[in-house]
Amino acid sequence: MLKTMVRRAGKCAVVAAAGLMMMSAQAAEPIKIGSFLSVTGPASFLGDPELKTLEMYVEKINEDGGVLGRQLELIHYDDVGNASSARNFASRLLRSDRVDIIVGGSTTGATMAAVPLVEQAGVPFISLAGAVVITTPVKKWVFKTPQTDRMAAERVLDDMKSRGLTKIGLISGTGGFGSSGRAQTLEVAEMMGVEIVADETYSGSDTDMTAQLTNIRNTDGVQTVLNFGFGQGPAIVTRNYKQLGIDLPFYQSHGVASDSFLELAGDAAEGLRLPASSLLVPDSLPESDPQKDVVQMYKSEYEARWDSKVSTFGAYAYDGLMLAVEAIETAGSTDPEAVRNALENISGHVGVTGEFNMSADDHNGLDADSFRILEVQNGEWKLID
Amino acid sequence: MFSEFLQYLFTGITIGATYALIALGFTLIYNASHVINFAQGEFLMIGGMATVSLTAMGVPMILAVVLAVALAGVLGIALQRFAIAPAKQADVVTLIIITIGASIFIRGLAQLVWGKEYHVMANFSSDEPIRIFGAVLNSQSLWVLGIGAVLVVALVLFFTRTLIGKAILATSMNKEAARLVGIRTQMVLMLAFMVSALLGSVAGIVVAPITFTSYDIGIILGLKGFVAAAIGGLGSGVGAVVGGLALGVVEAMAAGYLSSDYKDAVAFSMILLVLFFLPRGLFGAKVVERV
């Protein structure tokens, strides 16, 4: 009798101990943040600063005690700017790594390739890519941090109109960024009563765009030129523009908003305007600007750690990670549904890119005003508006 | 109207001259070994990147160019010595695959050493473009054309006037016979790789101010150079030049008169057309089979 009681008590103790161990193991288990980025390949100038940012801030958050008392674990893959490998990596993150949230997708192509998997698996996904299609129409599990290319088009055309320029020559890259930008510009132009009189394209690997620019220059009535593209292409366009001696006001998209563009384009960039994040001009922001602190902090921390210039693309990753952290903290757990709801209800989150106010029908949360209009003056960015 | 045409022509000739220089490198190695060296684009990248980083370190431009070309030459020798030579009895296709592997390796190495950013190189002479009949020519284009022409003439002289050049030709025609008359064919192969690396690196240096340079610039330019070489007829020096220029001009004209959307499509249809009617390319050798 006594024996069986002891034995039972023993069994209970073992079960309880095992249970306790399991619980404590669970508490110590890290929160898994998955990521697939274009760290190498043609879009590496996006993925490289993004990965550096994620690594740096995951490390920093862990040193400060983690999130909900748990450490963060970053699991990342390099999709080399290739949409089909992005899809494979997204699938690996969801199926075998079993991540709690995904922050990644440097390009629109990579993001859109992963979207169906994410939607099916029901894991929150914060994309770092620009195109409007990512969050319009709203997809239950998909969010994004950069402003849309549609906002960039609105902002640029707005600035053109305020200067009385209504006949535009458009030149754009044929990559995902450029072609989506071109489509948005054509749509927005029609809405805003601006006319696109010339419409040219170039492929990402082209080394000379003189022919296209000559066509634009010879178009009747063209008053200004807008280039939508990223990579080295826009820098070559800028140089060719100068060589051809076209003296119409010149606009670029936010695709070139980084200091390395100034380096590549050199003198030829003088006087051109573009919509960009306030990150490029942290010191010109007025003291009253709510973004000033976070922008300055991100810039100085990034540059101190990596000894290279900060870029707006890294900032997208910063915002993505911080939004994820805030959502997990608000949700109080990593339960996907709760985190997703928390993300959708984020409001007044001041990031480097802008102030995020998410809602059920806006999974981006930014408005066009988060873009500033900058002009290149004496080889530096100058805040215009 | 005329100024437009002239502008497209200038653009086409500048790009075309680049393609031609790369195509020449393909031709040289093909002549010596019947291998298509897909690491040709990487020599081009090494030339540009090494020059940029050396000048950034404070080395004078001319010295930097010499060092960069020398570096590419050494790399060419190393490629032949450590990748091609050990696979002695391998067939040509295997050797071609080896060059593809080597190109990926070199690219990876360059990415580690120089990072992933694009780099700028200043124009050799003035930044001011030259205006002719309303069209604009980048002064760097003249450098590309001039140096390209000098290299072509030098190559022709090398092959027709020097013993080493003739030895390369002899090796390409019949390896066994060449060996019988005392030509050290391994040496000749090494030389061919070195010269083509030199050519590639010079091409990379002269075009860098126009195209910028980065660790992966060799992929696309190498491919276009190969297309140019194929159009011209692999193995023909004149063919490489004509093929390169033709490809560049057709591309620019297509971008100007048709639509820039179709530019690449036109270039690739061109190679299909040429190869359909002239399977050996425009200047390909007529092979005579003796029985």
PDB file of N, CA and C in Angstrom, chain A residues 321-350:
ATOM      1  N   LEU A 321      11.572  45.712 -38.021  1.00  0.00           N
ATOM      2  CA  LEU A 321      11.910  44.998 -36.786  1.00  0.00           C
ATOM      3  C   LEU A 321      11.226  45.651 -35.579  1.00  0.00           C
ATOM      4  N   MET A 322      11.252  46.983 -35.540  1.00  0.00           N
ATOM      5  CA  MET A 322      10.655  47.681 -34.394  1.00  0.00           C
ATOM      6  C   MET A 322       9.139  47.502 -34.352  1.00  0.00           C
ATOM      7  N   LEU A 323       8.516  47.487 -35.537  1.00  0.00           N
ATOM      8  CA  LEU A 323       7.071  47.247 -35.582  1.00  0.00           C
ATOM      9  C   LEU A 323       6.770  45.836 -35.077  1.00  0.00           C
ATOM     10  N   ALA A 324       7.609  44.883 -35.479  1.00  0.00           N
ATOM     11  CA  ALA A 324       7.414  43.494 -35.038  1.00  0.00           C
ATOM     12  C   ALA A 324       7.541  43.418 -33.522  1.00  0.00           C
ATOM     13  N   VAL A 325       8.576  44.084 -32.981  1.00  0.00           N
ATOM     14  CA  VAL A 325       8.803  44.054 -31.534  1.00  0.00           C
ATOM     15  C   VAL A 325       7.625  44.682 -30.792  1.00  0.00           C
ATOM     16  N   GLU A 326       7.185  45.829 -31.298  1.00  0.00           N
ATOM     17  CA  GLU A 326       6.068  46.494 -30.629  1.00  0.00           C
ATOM     18  C   GLU A 326       4.815  45.616 -30.653  1.00  0.00           C
ATOM     19  N   ALA A 327       4.593  44.979 -31.809  1.00  0.00           N
ATOM     20  CA  ALA A 327       3.395  44.140 -31.925  1.00  0.00           C
ATOM     21  C   ALA A 327       3.475  42.944 -30.984  1.00  0.00           C
ATOM     22  N   ILE A 328       4.669  42.312 -30.880  1.00  0.00           N
ATOM     23  CA  ILE A 328       4.810  41.146 -30.011  1.00  0.00           C
ATOM     24  C   ILE A 328       4.626  41.563 -28.547  1.00  0.00           C
ATOM     25  N   GLU A 329       5.172  42.731 -28.207  1.00  0.00           N
ATOM     26  CA  GLU A 329       5.012  43.219 -26.837  1.00  0.00           C
ATOM     27  C   GLU A 329       3.555  43.512 -26.524  1.00  0.00           C
ATOM     28  N   THR A 330       2.873  44.157 -27.455  1.00  0.00           N
ATOM     29  CA  THR A 330       1.458  44.468 -27.231  1.00  0.00           C
ATOM     30  C   THR A 330       0.642  43.187 -27.113  1.00  0.00           C
ATOM     31  N   ALA A 331       0.970  42.221 -27.987  1.00  0.00           N
ATOM     32  CA  ALA A 331       0.221  40.962 -27.971  1.00  0.00           C
ATOM     33  C   ALA A 331       0.535  40.154 -26.716  1.00  0.00           C
ATOM     34  N   GLY A 332       1.702  40.376 -26.129  1.00  0.00           N
ATOM     35  CA  GLY A 332       2.089  39.651 -24.925  1.00  0.00           C
ATOM     36  C   GLY A 332       2.484  38.213 -25.188  1.00  0.00           C
ATOM     37  N   SER A 333       2.525  37.823 -26.464  1.00  0.00           N
ATOM     38  CA  SER A 333       2.931  36.470 -26.805  1.00  0.00           C
ATOM     39  C   SER A 333       3.332  36.465 -28.273  1.00  0.00           C
ATOM     40  N   THR A 334       3.711  35.289 -28.767  1.00  0.00           N
ATOM     41  CA  THR A 334       4.015  35.218 -30.187  1.00  0.00           C
ATOM     42  C   THR A 334       2.898  34.535 -30.946  1.00  0.00           C
ATOM     43  N   ASP A 335       1.752  34.420 -30.318  1.00  0.00           N
ATOM     44  CA  ASP A 335       0.611  33.832 -31.010  1.00  0.00           C
ATOM     45  C   ASP A 335       0.348  34.625 -32.293  1.00  0.00           C
ATOM     46  N   PRO A 336       0.411  33.950 -33.459  1.00  0.00           N
ATOM     47  CA  PRO A 336       0.362  34.687 -34.726  1.00  0.00           C
ATOM     48  C   PRO A 336      -0.854  35.598 -34.854  1.00  0.00           C
ATOM     49  N   GLU A 337      -2.010  35.081 -34.457  1.00  0.00           N
ATOM     50  CA  GLU A 337      -3.231  35.877 -34.603  1.00  0.00           C
ATOM     51  C   GLU A 337      -3.135  37.150 -33.762  1.00  0.00           C
ATOM     52  N   ALA A 338      -2.649  37.008 -32.510  1.00  0.00           N
ATOM     53  CA  ALA A 338      -2.559  38.166 -31.616  1.00  0.00           C
ATOM     54  C   ALA A 338      -1.543  39.177 -32.144  1.00  0.00           C
ATOM     55  N   VAL A 339      -0.414  38.683 -32.650  1.00  0.00           N
ATOM     56  CA  VAL A 339       0.613  39.597 -33.169  1.00  0.00           C
ATOM     57  C   VAL A 339       0.077  40.330 -34.386  1.00  0.00           C
ATOM     58  N   ARG A 340      -0.621  39.599 -35.224  1.00  0.00           N
ATOM     59  CA  ARG A 340      -1.181  40.224 -36.419  1.00  0.00           C
ATOM     60  C   ARG A 340      -2.162  41.328 -36.048  1.00  0.00           C
ATOM     61  N   ASN A 341      -3.032  41.023 -35.061  1.00  0.00           N
ATOM     62  CA  ASN A 341      -3.995  42.046 -34.640  1.00  0.00           C
ATOM     63  C   ASN A 341      -3.285  43.261 -34.064  1.00  0.00           C
ATOM     64  N   ALA A 342      -2.238  43.000 -33.293  1.00  0.00           N
ATOM     65  CA  ALA A 342      -1.487  44.113 -32.707  1.00  0.00           C
ATOM     66  C   ALA A 342      -0.848  44.964 -33.803  1.00  0.00           C
ATOM     67  N   LEU A 343      -0.296  44.299 -34.830  1.00  0.00           N
ATOM     68  CA  LEU A 343       0.322  45.038 -35.938  1.00  0.00           C
ATOM     69  C   LEU A 343      -0.709  45.929 -36.619  1.00  0.00           C
ATOM     70  N   GLU A 344      -1.893  45.341 -36.819  1.00  0.00           N
ATOM     71  CA  GLU A 344      -2.925  46.076 -37.539  1.00  0.00           C
ATOM     72  C   GLU A 344      -3.406  47.292 -36.761  1.00  0.00           C
ATOM     73  N   ASN A 345      -3.204  47.256 -35.427  1.00  0.00           N
ATOM     74  CA  ASN A 345      -3.701  48.370 -34.607  1.00  0.00           C
ATOM     75  C   ASN A 345      -2.616  49.339 -34.182  1.00  0.00           C
ATOM     76  N   ILE A 346      -1.418  49.178 -34.753  1.00  0.00           N
ATOM     77  CA  ILE A 346      -0.344  50.101 -34.385  1.00  0.00           C
ATOM     78  C   ILE A 346      -0.707  51.510 -34.829  1.00  0.00           C
ATOM     79  N   SER A 347      -0.564  52.471 -33.894  1.00  0.00           N
ATOM     80  CA  SER A 347      -0.781  53.847 -34.340  1.00  0.00           C
ATOM     81  C   SER A 347       0.220  54.753 -33.647  1.00  0.00           C
ATOM     82  N   GLY A 348       0.603  55.772 -34.363  1.00  0.00           N
ATOM     83  CA  GLY A 348       1.543  56.744 -33.823  1.00  0.00           C
ATOM     84  C   GLY A 348       2.929  56.186 -33.574  1.00  0.00           C
ATOM     85  N   HIS A 349       3.300  55.114 -34.294  1.00  0.00           N
ATOM     86  CA  HIS A 349       4.642  54.548 -34.147  1.00  0.00           C
ATOM     87  C   HIS A 349       5.590  55.378 -35.003  1.00  0.00           C
ATOM     88  N   VAL A 350       6.473  56.130 -34.359  1.00  0.00           N
ATOM     89  CA  VAL A 350       7.387  56.974 -35.121  1.00  0.00           C
ATOM     90  C   VAL A 350       8.606  56.160 -35.524  1.00  0.00           C
TER      91      VAL A 350
END
